[in-house]
Short mmCIF file of C-alpha atoms in Angstrom, two decimals:
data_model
loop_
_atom_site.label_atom_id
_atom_site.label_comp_id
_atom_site.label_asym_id
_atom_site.label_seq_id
_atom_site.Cartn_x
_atom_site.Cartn_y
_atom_site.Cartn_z
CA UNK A 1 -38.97 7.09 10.79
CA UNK A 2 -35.42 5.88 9.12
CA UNK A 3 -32.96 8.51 9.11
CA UNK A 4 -32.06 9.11 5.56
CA UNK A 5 -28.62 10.26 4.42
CA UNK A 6 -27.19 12.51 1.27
CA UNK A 7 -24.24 10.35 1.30
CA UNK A 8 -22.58 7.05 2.57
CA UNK A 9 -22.72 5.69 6.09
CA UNK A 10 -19.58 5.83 7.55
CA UNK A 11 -18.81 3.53 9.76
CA UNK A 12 -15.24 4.15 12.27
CA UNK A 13 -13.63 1.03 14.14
CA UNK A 14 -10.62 1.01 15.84
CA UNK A 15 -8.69 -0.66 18.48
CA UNK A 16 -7.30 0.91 22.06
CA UNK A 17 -5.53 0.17 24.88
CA UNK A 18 -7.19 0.95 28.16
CA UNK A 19 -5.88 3.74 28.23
CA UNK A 20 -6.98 4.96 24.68
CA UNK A 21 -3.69 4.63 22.52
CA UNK A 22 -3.64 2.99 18.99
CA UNK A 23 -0.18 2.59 19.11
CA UNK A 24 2.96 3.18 20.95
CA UNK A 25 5.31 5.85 20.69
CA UNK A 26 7.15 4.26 18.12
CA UNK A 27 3.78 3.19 15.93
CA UNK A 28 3.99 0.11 16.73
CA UNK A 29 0.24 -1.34 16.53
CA UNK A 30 0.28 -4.69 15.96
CA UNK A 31 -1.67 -6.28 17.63
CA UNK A 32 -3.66 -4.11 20.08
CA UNK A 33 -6.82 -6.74 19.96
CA UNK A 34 -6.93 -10.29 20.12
CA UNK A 35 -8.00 -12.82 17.56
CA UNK A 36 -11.70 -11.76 17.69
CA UNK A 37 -11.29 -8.37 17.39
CA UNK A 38 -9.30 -9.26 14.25
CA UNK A 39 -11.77 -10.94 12.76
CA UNK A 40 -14.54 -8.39 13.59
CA UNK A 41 -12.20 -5.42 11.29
CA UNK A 42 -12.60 -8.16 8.72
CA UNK A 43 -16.16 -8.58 9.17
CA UNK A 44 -16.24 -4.53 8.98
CA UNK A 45 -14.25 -5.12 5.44
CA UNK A 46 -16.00 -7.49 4.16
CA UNK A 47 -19.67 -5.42 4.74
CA UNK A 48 -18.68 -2.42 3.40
CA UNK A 49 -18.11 -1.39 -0.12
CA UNK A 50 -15.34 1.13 0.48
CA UNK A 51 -12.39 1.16 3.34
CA UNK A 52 -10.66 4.61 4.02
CA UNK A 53 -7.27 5.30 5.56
CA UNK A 54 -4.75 8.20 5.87
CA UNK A 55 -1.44 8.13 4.08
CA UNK A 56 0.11 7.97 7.49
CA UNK A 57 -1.37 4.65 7.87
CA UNK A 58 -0.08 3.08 4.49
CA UNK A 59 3.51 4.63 5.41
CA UNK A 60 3.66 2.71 8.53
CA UNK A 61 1.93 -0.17 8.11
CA UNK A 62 1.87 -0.98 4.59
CA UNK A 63 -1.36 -2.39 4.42
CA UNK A 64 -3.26 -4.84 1.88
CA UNK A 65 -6.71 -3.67 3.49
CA UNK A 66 -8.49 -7.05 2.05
CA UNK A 67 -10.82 -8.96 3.87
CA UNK A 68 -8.80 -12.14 4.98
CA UNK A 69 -12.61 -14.33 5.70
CA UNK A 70 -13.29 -17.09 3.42
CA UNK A 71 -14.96 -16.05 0.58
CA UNK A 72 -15.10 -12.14 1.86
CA UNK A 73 -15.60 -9.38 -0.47
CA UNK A 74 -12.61 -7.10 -0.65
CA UNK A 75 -13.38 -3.31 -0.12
CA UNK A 76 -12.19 -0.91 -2.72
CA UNK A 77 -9.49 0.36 -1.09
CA UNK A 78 -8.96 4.66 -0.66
CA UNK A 79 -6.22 6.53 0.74
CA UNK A 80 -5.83 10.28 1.47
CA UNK A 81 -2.78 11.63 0.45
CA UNK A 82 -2.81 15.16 0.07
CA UNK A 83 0.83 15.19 -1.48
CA UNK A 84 0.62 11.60 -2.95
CA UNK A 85 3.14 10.37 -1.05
CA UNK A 86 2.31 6.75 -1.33
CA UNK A 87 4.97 4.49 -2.59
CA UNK A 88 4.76 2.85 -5.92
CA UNK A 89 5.88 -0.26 -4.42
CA UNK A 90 3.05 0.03 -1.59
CA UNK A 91 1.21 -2.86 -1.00
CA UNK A 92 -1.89 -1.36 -2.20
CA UNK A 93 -0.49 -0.05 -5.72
CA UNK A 94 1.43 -3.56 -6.32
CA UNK A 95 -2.00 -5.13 -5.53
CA UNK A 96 -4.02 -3.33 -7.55
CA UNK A 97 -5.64 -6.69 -9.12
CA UNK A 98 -6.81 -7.41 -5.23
CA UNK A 99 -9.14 -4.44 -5.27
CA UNK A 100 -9.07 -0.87 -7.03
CA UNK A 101 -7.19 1.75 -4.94
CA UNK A 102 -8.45 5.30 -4.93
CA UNK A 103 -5.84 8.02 -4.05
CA UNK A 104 -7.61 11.37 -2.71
CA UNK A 105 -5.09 14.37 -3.30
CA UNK A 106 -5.67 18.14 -3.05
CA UNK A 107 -5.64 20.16 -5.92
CA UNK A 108 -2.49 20.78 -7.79
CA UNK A 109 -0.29 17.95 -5.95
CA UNK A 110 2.63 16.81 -8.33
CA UNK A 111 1.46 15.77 -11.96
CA UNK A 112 4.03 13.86 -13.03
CA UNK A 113 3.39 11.55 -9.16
CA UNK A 114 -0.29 11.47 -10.48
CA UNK A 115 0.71 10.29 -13.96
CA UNK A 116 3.01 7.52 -12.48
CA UNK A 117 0.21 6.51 -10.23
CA UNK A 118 -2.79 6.26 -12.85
CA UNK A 119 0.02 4.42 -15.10
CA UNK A 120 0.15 1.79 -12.56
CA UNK A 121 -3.97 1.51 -12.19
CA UNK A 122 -4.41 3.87 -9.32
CA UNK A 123 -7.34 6.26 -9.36
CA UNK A 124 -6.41 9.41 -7.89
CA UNK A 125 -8.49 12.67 -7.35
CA UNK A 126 -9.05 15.93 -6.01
CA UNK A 127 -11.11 16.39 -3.08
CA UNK A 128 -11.73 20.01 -1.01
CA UNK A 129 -12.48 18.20 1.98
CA UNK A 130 -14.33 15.30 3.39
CA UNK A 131 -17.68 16.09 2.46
CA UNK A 132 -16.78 16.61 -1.27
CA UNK A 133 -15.45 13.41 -0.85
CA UNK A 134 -18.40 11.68 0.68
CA UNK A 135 -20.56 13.50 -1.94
CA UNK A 136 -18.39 12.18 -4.92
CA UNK A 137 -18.30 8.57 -3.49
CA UNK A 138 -22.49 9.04 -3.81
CA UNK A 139 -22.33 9.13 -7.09
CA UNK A 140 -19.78 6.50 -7.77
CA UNK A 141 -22.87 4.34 -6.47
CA UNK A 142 -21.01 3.75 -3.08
CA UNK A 143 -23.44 4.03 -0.13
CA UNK A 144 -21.42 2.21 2.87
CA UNK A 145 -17.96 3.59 4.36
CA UNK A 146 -15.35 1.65 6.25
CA UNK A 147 -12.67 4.31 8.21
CA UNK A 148 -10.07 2.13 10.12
CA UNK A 149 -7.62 4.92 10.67
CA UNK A 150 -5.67 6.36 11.65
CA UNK A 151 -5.93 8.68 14.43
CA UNK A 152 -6.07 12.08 11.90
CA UNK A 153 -8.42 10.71 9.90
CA UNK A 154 -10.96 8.81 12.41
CA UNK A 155 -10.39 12.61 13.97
CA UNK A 156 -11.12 14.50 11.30
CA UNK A 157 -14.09 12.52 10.86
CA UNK A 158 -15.72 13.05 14.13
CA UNK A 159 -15.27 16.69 13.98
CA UNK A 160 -17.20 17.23 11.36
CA UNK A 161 -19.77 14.65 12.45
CA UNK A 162 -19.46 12.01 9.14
CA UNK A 163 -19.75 9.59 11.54
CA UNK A 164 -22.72 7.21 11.70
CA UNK A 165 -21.86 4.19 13.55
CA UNK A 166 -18.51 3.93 16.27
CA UNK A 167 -16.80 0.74 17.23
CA UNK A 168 -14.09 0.89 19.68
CA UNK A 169 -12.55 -2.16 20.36
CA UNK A 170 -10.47 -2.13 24.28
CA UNK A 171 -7.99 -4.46 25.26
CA UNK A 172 -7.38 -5.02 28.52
CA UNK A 173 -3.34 -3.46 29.01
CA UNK A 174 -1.94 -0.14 29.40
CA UNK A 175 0.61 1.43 26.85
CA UNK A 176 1.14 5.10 28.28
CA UNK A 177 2.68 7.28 26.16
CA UNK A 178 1.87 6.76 22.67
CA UNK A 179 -0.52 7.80 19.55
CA UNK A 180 -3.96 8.46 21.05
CA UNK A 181 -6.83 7.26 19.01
CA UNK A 182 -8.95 10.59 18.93
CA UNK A 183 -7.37 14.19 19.08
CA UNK A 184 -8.54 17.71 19.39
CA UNK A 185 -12.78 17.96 18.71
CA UNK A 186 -12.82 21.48 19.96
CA UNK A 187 -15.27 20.78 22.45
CA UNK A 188 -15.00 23.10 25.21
CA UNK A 189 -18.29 22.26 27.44
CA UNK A 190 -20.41 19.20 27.26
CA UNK A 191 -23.02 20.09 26.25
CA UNK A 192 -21.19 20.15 22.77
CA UNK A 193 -20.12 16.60 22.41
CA UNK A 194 -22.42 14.40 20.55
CA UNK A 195 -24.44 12.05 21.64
CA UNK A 196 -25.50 8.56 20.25
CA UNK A 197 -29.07 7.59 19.84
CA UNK A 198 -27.84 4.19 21.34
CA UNK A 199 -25.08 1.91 22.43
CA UNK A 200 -24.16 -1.38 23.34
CA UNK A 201 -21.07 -3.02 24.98
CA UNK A 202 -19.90 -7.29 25.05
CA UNK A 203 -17.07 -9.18 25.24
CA UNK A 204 -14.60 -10.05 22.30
CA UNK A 205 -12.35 -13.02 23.66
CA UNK A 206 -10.27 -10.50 26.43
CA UNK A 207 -11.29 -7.80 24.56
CA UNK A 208 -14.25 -5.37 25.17
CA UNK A 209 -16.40 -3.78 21.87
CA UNK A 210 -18.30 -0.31 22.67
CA UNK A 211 -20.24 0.38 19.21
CA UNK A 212 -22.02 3.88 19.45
CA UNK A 213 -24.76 4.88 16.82
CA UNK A 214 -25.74 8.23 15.78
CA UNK A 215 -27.51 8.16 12.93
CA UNK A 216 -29.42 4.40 12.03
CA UNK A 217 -28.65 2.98 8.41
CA UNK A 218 -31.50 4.01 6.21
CA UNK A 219 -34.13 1.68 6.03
CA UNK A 220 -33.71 0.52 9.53
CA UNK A 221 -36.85 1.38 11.73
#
């Protein structure tokens, strides 16, 4: 029987040196993958309704988060930001008319930030946790998640098993010390870690995709 979920299917990507960093030391992530693997995270943005990223990741990177494929749908774009730290002249508050931005903050960050935000055609609200959030994005109608990062967040995530469907992407070099993809799960024996129902490895151009599934997208057999 289809698995059938209370809330969005959340779908994680990322991509990893060998030896499991998303970027070095300094942050520096661009680019880990080659041209394929850029082209699947667009794929990944254009099939899902909603892309989700950590404040940390719009502070570093600044990123649009549209789909760059020809005639792609562009995500609506949401970024957790506890304190709403994001800058007004971000890429994804200046671009606003690309796709709506959604701002998640915890209760009782700074009004006046929020005001200054919504006056600029950001929706921001308050979330408890990720759940909540999940829940809420149900019944906004939204029923397919895209998490690209960063390593908090795709963390957070997999702790508290919201994850459906896993795509590492691995390219073939070595970075050492740097900003590991997947912290602390508090897993302390094996027999704790999660396992997928299935998974399935090939080649991306140098580049090698591991996608994991643990829970199948309702309505799939």
């Amino acid at each position: 029987m289809p698995t059938v979920l209370p809330r969005p299917y959340v779908t994680v990507s990322y991509g990893q040196s060998l030896d499991g960093r998303i970027a070095t030391r300094t942050g520096d992530s661009q680019w880990i993958g080659g041209a394929l693997s850029l082209q699947l995270a667009h794929e990944l943005r254009r099939d899902n309704e909603v892309i989700l990223v950590g404040i940390g990741t719009v502070l570093r990177d600044n990123p649009r988060l549209t789909c760059r494929l020809p005639g792609g749908r562009n995500p609506t774009r949401v970024v957790l930001d506890s304190d709403l730290r994001i800058p007004v002249n971000s890429a994804l508050v200046t671009g606003i008319a690309e796709a709506p931005t959604w701002v998640i903050c915890r209760a009782g960050a700074d009004a006046d930030r929020r005001r200054t935000l919504e006056s600029l055609g950001v929706d921001v609200h308050e979330m408890a946790d990720l759940p909540a959030l999940l829940a809420w994005l149900t019944s906004r109608g939204i029923s397919t998640v895209f998490v690209e990062g960063g390593a908090q967040v795709i963390t957070a995530f997999l702790g508290a098993r919201l994850v459906d469907r896993l795509l590492v992407v691995t390219a073939p070099f070595v970075i050492g010390t740097g900003i590991e993809a997947i912290g602390n799960l508090n897993s302390t024996v094996l027999a704790e870690v999660e396992r997928p129902l299935r998974w399935r490895r090939w080649e991306l151009g140098d580049d090698l995709a591991t996608e994991l599934i643990y829970r199948e997208f309702p309505g799939t057999s």
